[in-house]
Amino acid sequence: MTADHDPGETRLQRGQRALAAIDGEAGQKVIESLAGIAPDFATYLFEFPFGDIYSRPGLSLRDREIATIAALAALGTAQPQLKVHVAAGLNVGLSEDEITEILMQMAVYAGFPAALNGLFAAKEAFAARAGGGAG
Amino acid sequence: MTADHDPGETRLQRGQRALAAIDGEAGQKVIESLAGIAPDFATYLFEFPFGDIYSRPGLSLRDREIATIAALAALGTAQPQLKVHVAAGLNVGLSEDEITEILMQMAVYAGFPAALNGLFAAKEAFAARAGGGAG
Amino acid sequence: MTADHDPGETRLQRGQRALAAIDGEAGQKVIESLAGIAPDFATYLFEFPFGDIYSRPGLSLRDREIATIAALAALGTAQPQLKVHVAAGLNVGLSEDEITEILMQMAVYAGFPAALNGLFAAKEAFAARAGGGAG
Amino acid sequence: MTADHDPGETRLQRGQRALAAIDGEAGQKVIESLAGIAPDFATYLFEFPFGDIYSRPGLSLRDREIATIAALAALGTAQPQLKVHVAAGLNVGLSEDEITEILMQMAVYAGFPAALNGLFAAKEAFAARAGGGAG
Amino acid sequence: MTADHDPGETRLQRGQRALAAIDGEAGQKVIESLAGIAPDFATYLFEFPFGDIYSRPGLSLRDREIATIAALAALGTAQPQLKVHVAAGLNVGLSEDEITEILMQMAVYAGFPAALNGLFAAKEAFAARAGGGAG
Amino acid sequence: MTADHDPGETRLQRGQRALAAIDGEAGQKVIESLAGIAPDFATYLFEFPFGDIYSRPGLSLRDREIATIAALAALGTAQPQLKVHVAAGLNVGLSEDEITEILMQMAVYAGFPAALNGLFAAKEAFAARAGGGAG
């Protein structure tokens, strides 16, 4: 599964479509929270990460989310974004168990606290999704 | 492709087998370089990352290397290990183009310098492998 | 605008004067919160960062706050201090729009999550100041 | 004081014993919080950090906690774990004043915000312990 | 001094013009070194950081380089890029003394080693420029 | 062993004495390398880290070096400073085996690459010292 290009789309439109497909509502909330402080940054967020990078054909969205979840957990400075991408990973085909494997593996590369904090973020994201699904 | 468990193996043996399958010669060199300073650490390196984590069945080795390459490039503090895992990624089924995609994506999560330094490390690892193949 | 040196002042006095001028009340709260755990550290905080570094004549306080806001947002591990320095930046002549530009630029050097988290911290600091001004 | 090896113990048993001796209740809570998301990770946490590393005879537990407190404060991405290890440090022989010295020193190597955030985490851990002791 | 927008330019053209104005030859070398590994990334590097961010009117190029130099020195993982931006800072109006002040200030926010390594990188960049000017 | 205070000394003199006692020649080389770029920073380096922090009585120099070695290895961005402090650790009473234990333990808190790179830095510092002793 990759995001395909529609030649008639602008980068902004392609990014908006990709963000909706990958992050769903959580991505939309990030965009809205930027309205009062930096609306141009919302445009860049659509255009570069989603319109350019995630829309490239050379790697599936599932593989891209493995990379993103691993990187955010290793950095340890982006827990809100990690939760968004745990949900995104589930949206594009990763299972909860696979995401748990990725986060456990981060103990090797970024230490046990990074893995633990990543697992706790995932636990919240899994629960939020289960809760939302019951609504 | 996952590393399967042989119930008769110790963690050390399983880790040695996994490291050889994944990292090949580069992994062996790391182990050797530890001999003069911390031989016990070589044992731990076989046992925990490779005997425990990489040998778990829940995620393919190809997916595990996506996670590792992303994490090491995002951290930016482990260029020697990143080169080893770029080679490992190729060993377990990632293409050079897929690794390039992973590293480009790190611009979004860790900044353009992290992506650039990751791409330059990959360039060296790709060249070393091509050079080795010619020998 | 730079903090000028009064030859009759100690480093502590100069630092106290500089901290009050730059960080205002927020700086004072940090100092007070140290009283119960490490009062000597409050002294060092007055003396080295404020009495020594911020009091040097070679760079304006406005330029120093650009550097500090950028560094804290890039590191991503110091959100409380980032909020204090967003307020400090406004105190020494940066506009809200200029601070927003600095934080957006951090997407390039430390990734989009670092920029987003910096922008959200600034949003809080801008609102706290507006709220305080209304009192 | 070091954790001695009992040849009849498994790594898991030795790790459980070491974790209880070092982290006390706080360690137990971390293990329990993993139950619903990654129970295997709780096993690894007992086995490698505590069964392998902290049980090695070459460095006292007091010295090991100096290293851990310093590293976690410098990284700045593991405040929950830092609080656990401040309590652990007190358990294995460090005084509150010594822990405060370690954290103040981190201003030199990781900056004043890292030291401040470490000191505030320690303040909470000291208070929690004092509160618990009164119960 | 800010990079002004020419409405007839593409983002790529605007970015190429901005990169040439800011980074000069050093920027061009980075672009060339990407040719053999990730030519699309060179396009993104022109377009987003330089065509989008550095071309925005809300902050001068001098102020933008203060932010970039501070961030790269604080992160400590991007010495090649720090040297490029020290040269860029000189190109857009910062003096060697001002750059030295910015880097010294990083001792407060990222520790003395980060400041030292930043100062040594600047020393090389200052010398390279002086040497180039003699040619 | 702690650095004692002589009330007749300035902070600079006390720092110079402490740096010489702790880091020996390696510290002196750092100071000299600053002469051409930021001589004031050499003064600050004597005064704050060594004149203020390392000269405090509440923690032995041996314990302070455990903290510094752990922090620098965990950060992974200060290999030159880590080598200096491995040598400093030996100067103030740590054994090579104890330093190796500290660095191995960093695998738990900052990942295996951080521990490996720390061990390789220590190997060089141990060898340089042994080589110097033969001269």
XYZ file of N, CA, C and O in Angstrom, chain C residues 30-118:
356
model
N 11.482 30.197 39.312
C 12.456 29.093 39.213
C 13.390 29.133 40.420
O 13.655 28.110 41.058
N 13.879 30.343 40.725
C 14.799 30.500 41.849
C 14.128 30.041 43.150
O 14.701 29.295 43.948
N 12.870 30.464 43.331
C 12.167 30.095 44.564
C 11.955 28.584 44.670
O 12.050 28.005 45.754
N 11.684 27.951 43.517
C 11.407 26.517 43.552
C 12.663 25.714 43.889
O 12.585 24.542 44.248
N 13.832 26.361 43.765
C 15.078 25.672 44.119
C 15.371 25.747 45.613
O 16.229 25.022 46.119
N 14.681 26.652 46.318
C 15.022 26.913 47.720
C 15.033 25.643 48.559
O 15.939 25.403 49.356
N 14.034 24.799 48.360
C 13.917 23.616 49.203
C 14.813 22.460 48.809
O 14.877 21.461 49.515
N 15.465 22.535 47.663
C 16.260 21.381 47.220
C 17.726 21.720 47.004
O 18.601 20.964 47.405
N 18.018 22.851 46.373
C 19.409 23.149 46.042
C 19.627 24.655 45.977
O 19.823 25.217 44.902
N 19.623 25.321 47.135
C 19.752 26.783 47.116
C 21.048 27.254 46.468
O 21.074 28.309 45.830
N 22.123 26.476 46.588
C 23.376 26.872 45.935
C 23.218 26.914 44.424
O 23.893 27.685 43.735
N 22.340 26.053 43.908
C 22.167 26.036 42.459
C 21.497 27.323 41.985
O 21.773 27.787 40.872
N 20.633 27.886 42.809
C 20.039 29.183 42.463
C 21.131 30.235 42.330
O 21.108 31.073 41.416
N 22.098 30.189 43.222
C 23.221 31.128 43.130
C 23.996 30.936 41.830
O 24.308 31.894 41.121
N 24.312 29.676 41.509
C 25.032 29.423 40.250
C 24.230 29.913 39.048
O 24.791 30.394 38.071
N 22.929 29.718 39.099
C 22.055 30.112 37.989
C 22.078 31.631 37.806
O 22.085 32.129 36.678
N 22.073 32.375 38.892
C 22.254 33.830 38.785
C 23.636 34.142 38.202
O 23.774 34.953 37.304
N 24.658 33.477 38.764
C 26.034 33.910 38.491
C 26.517 33.580 37.074
O 27.025 34.444 36.376
N 26.419 32.279 36.687
C 27.035 31.920 35.405
C 26.159 32.319 34.207
O 26.590 33.131 33.388
N 24.943 31.782 34.064
C 24.184 32.168 32.862
C 23.904 33.665 32.791
O 24.102 34.290 31.749
N 23.469 34.238 33.935
C 23.016 35.627 33.863
C 24.115 36.620 34.220
O 24.307 37.617 33.522
N 24.866 36.361 35.276
C 25.933 37.288 35.661
C 27.093 37.269 34.676
O 27.701 38.307 34.390
N 27.424 36.080 34.144
C 28.537 35.982 33.184
C 28.054 36.114 31.725
O 28.425 37.051 31.036
N 27.263 35.141 31.272
C 26.984 35.028 29.829
C 26.047 36.125 29.318
O 26.410 36.874 28.403
N 24.840 36.225 29.870
C 23.898 37.221 29.340
C 24.386 38.647 29.554
O 23.898 39.576 28.913
N 25.315 38.862 30.473
C 25.818 40.214 30.740
C 26.987 40.606 29.852
O 27.503 41.716 29.959
N 27.416 39.720 28.979
C 28.520 40.055 28.072
C 28.031 41.053 27.015
O 26.911 40.935 26.515
N 28.897 41.976 26.612
C 28.447 43.015 25.696
C 28.393 42.601 24.219
O 27.781 43.294 23.427
N 28.966 41.477 23.810
C 29.137 41.194 22.381
C 27.900 40.790 21.590
O 27.993 40.583 20.369
N 26.769 40.608 22.241
C 25.564 40.176 21.514
C 24.369 40.756 22.270
O 24.341 40.736 23.502
N 23.399 41.278 21.562
C 22.241 41.900 22.226
C 21.396 40.838 22.925
O 21.439 39.655 22.574
N 20.619 41.257 23.909
C 19.730 40.308 24.591
C 18.695 39.730 23.626
O 18.323 38.569 23.739
N 18.248 40.538 22.683
C 17.308 40.025 21.670
C 17.954 38.868 20.887
O 17.346 37.815 20.710
N 19.176 39.057 20.449
C 19.871 37.994 19.710
C 20.114 36.781 20.607
O 20.017 35.634 20.164
N 20.440 37.027 21.867
C 20.675 35.899 22.793
C 19.400 35.076 22.965
O 19.452 33.850 23.063
N 18.248 35.734 23.016
C 17.010 34.975 23.184
C 16.636 34.205 21.909
O 16.044 33.132 21.987
N 16.990 34.728 20.736
C 16.802 33.927 19.515
C 17.560 32.613 19.664
O 17.025 31.528 19.393
N 18.811 32.716 20.091
C 19.646 31.519 20.225
C 19.076 30.551 21.259
O 19.037 29.331 21.042
N 18.618 31.082 22.373
C 18.117 30.222 23.444
C 16.814 29.538 23.050
O 16.636 28.332 23.280
N 15.899 30.288 22.460
C 14.625 29.698 22.027
C 14.871 28.599 21.003
O 14.284 27.521 21.078
N 15.766 28.865 20.050
C 16.076 27.860 19.037
C 16.672 26.604 19.667
O 16.266 25.479 19.366
N 17.629 26.791 20.559
C 18.315 25.642 21.167
C 17.358 24.813 22.008
O 17.347 23.579 21.918
N 16.536 25.461 22.823
C 15.633 24.708 23.695
C 14.575 23.962 22.875
O 14.224 22.821 23.200
N 14.083 24.583 21.816
C 13.108 23.887 20.968
C 13.756 22.707 20.250
O 13.153 21.643 20.115
N 14.983 22.888 19.790
C 15.672 21.800 19.095
C 15.945 20.626 20.029
O 15.769 19.467 19.653
N 16.360 20.924 21.251
C 16.649 19.843 22.198
C 15.373 19.081 22.562
O 15.389 17.861 22.694
N 14.292 19.787 22.771
C 13.002 19.120 23.028
C 12.872 18.522 24.414
O 11.928 17.800 24.699
N 13.826 18.801 25.293
C 13.808 18.215 26.637
C 13.606 19.271 27.716
O 13.793 18.969 28.897
N 13.234 20.467 27.343
C 13.205 21.557 28.325
C 12.006 22.457 28.082
O 12.152 23.678 27.994
N 10.810 21.868 28.019
C 9.619 22.671 27.728
C 9.375 23.750 28.782
O 9.006 24.864 28.406
N 9.553 23.487 30.092
C 9.324 24.587 31.046
C 10.263 25.763 30.795
O 9.846 26.930 30.849
N 11.523 25.459 30.506
C 12.495 26.532 30.258
C 12.190 27.229 28.933
O 12.411 28.431 28.806
N 11.693 26.489 27.952
C 11.338 27.113 26.677
C 10.236 28.149 26.878
O 10.300 29.254 26.331
N 9.234 27.812 27.692
C 8.155 28.778 27.947
C 8.699 30.039 28.633
O 8.317 31.155 28.292
N 9.580 29.851 29.604
C 10.190 31.007 30.270
C 10.916 31.885 29.253
O 10.813 33.125 29.286
N 11.629 31.248 28.310
C 12.416 32.057 27.365
C 11.579 32.618 26.222
O 11.997 33.587 25.585
N 10.425 32.044 25.940
C 9.507 32.697 25.003
C 9.048 34.018 25.619
O 9.065 35.071 24.963
N 8.679 33.965 26.894
C 8.296 35.199 27.588
C 9.479 36.169 27.664
O 9.334 37.382 27.449
N 10.675 35.643 27.933
C 11.869 36.491 27.996
C 12.129 37.151 26.647
O 12.497 38.332 26.577
N 11.937 36.394 25.566
C 12.126 36.951 24.226
C 11.216 38.150 23.996
O 11.650 39.189 23.464
N 9.950 38.022 24.409
C 9.019 39.154 24.285
C 9.496 40.334 25.138
O 9.402 41.491 24.721
N 10.034 40.035 26.321
C 10.539 41.098 27.215
C 11.684 41.900 26.599
O 11.855 43.073 26.910
N 12.513 41.257 25.786
C 13.718 41.939 25.286
C 13.596 42.329 23.814
O 14.601 42.628 23.163
N 12.376 42.308 23.278
C 12.204 42.927 21.970
C 11.794 42.043 20.805
O 11.602 42.533 19.698
N 11.697 40.724 21.015
C 11.186 39.883 19.931
C 9.662 39.994 19.896
O 9.012 40.106 20.939
N 9.086 39.915 18.699
C 7.625 39.897 18.572
C 7.142 38.445 18.586
O 7.924 37.509 18.376
N 5.849 38.252 18.834
C 5.278 36.899 18.771
C 5.525 36.281 17.398
O 5.832 35.092 17.284
N 5.404 37.087 16.347
C 5.613 36.548 15.001
C 7.059 36.102 14.788
O 7.302 35.078 14.143
N 7.992 36.867 15.320
C 9.391 36.463 15.161
C 9.677 35.160 15.911
O 10.393 34.280 15.405
N 9.126 35.022 17.100
C 9.322 33.780 17.854
C 8.690 32.606 17.116
O 9.278 31.512 17.036
N 7.540 32.826 16.511
C 6.897 31.779 15.712
C 7.779 31.377 14.526
O 7.913 30.189 14.213
N 8.411 32.371 13.883
C 9.327 32.055 12.775
C 10.495 31.178 13.246
O 10.876 30.217 12.587
N 11.080 31.544 14.381
C 12.222 30.775 14.917
C 11.800 29.321 15.150
O 12.519 28.385 14.801
N 10.615 29.139 15.730
C 10.171 27.789 16.071
C 9.822 26.984 14.814
O 10.153 25.801 14.730
N 9.193 27.620 13.844
C 8.907 26.923 12.584
C 10.200 26.457 11.916
O 10.276 25.373 11.359
N 11.222 27.311 11.979
C 12.509 26.968 11.360
C 13.128 25.724 11.993
O 13.898 25.003 11.356
N 12.816 25.461 13.234
C 13.385 24.280 13.900
C 12.915 22.970 13.254
O 13.561 21.934 13.432
N 11.815 23.006 12.493
C 11.415 21.811 11.730
C 12.548 21.337 10.827
O 12.731 20.139 10.621
N 13.308 22.286 10.300
C 14.405 21.939 9.382
C 15.551 21.254 10.125
O 16.162 20.318 9.602
N 15.830 21.698 11.336
C 17.043 21.232 12.012
C 16.799 20.160 13.056
O 17.708 19.398 13.385
N 15.602 20.078 13.585
C 15.319 19.083 14.632
C 14.038 18.294 14.353
O 13.653 17.467 15.177
N 13.412 18.527 13.217
C 12.232 17.753 12.846
C 10.928 18.458 13.174
O 10.886 19.376 13.995
N 9.864 18.006 12.504
C 8.546 18.622 12.690
C 8.007 18.458 14.117
O 7.387 19.390 14.637
N 8.195 17.313 14.792
C 7.681 17.233 16.171
C 8.324 18.271 17.093
O 7.632 18.874 17.920
N 9.621 18.497 16.956
C 10.288 19.505 17.794
C 9.687 20.889 17.528
O 9.456 21.661 18.470
N 9.433 21.201 16.256
C 8.834 22.500 15.925
C 7.416 22.591 16.483
O 7.033 23.602 17.081
N 6.638 21.533 16.300
C 5.259 21.526 16.812
C 5.232 21.706 18.322
O 4.466 22.520 18.845
N 6.053 20.948 19.025
C 6.046 21.049 20.485
C 6.538 22.415 20.942
O 6.054 22.948 21.952
N 7.447 23.000 20.199
C 7.893 24.355 20.494
C 6.779 25.372 20.253
O 6.580 26.286 21.063
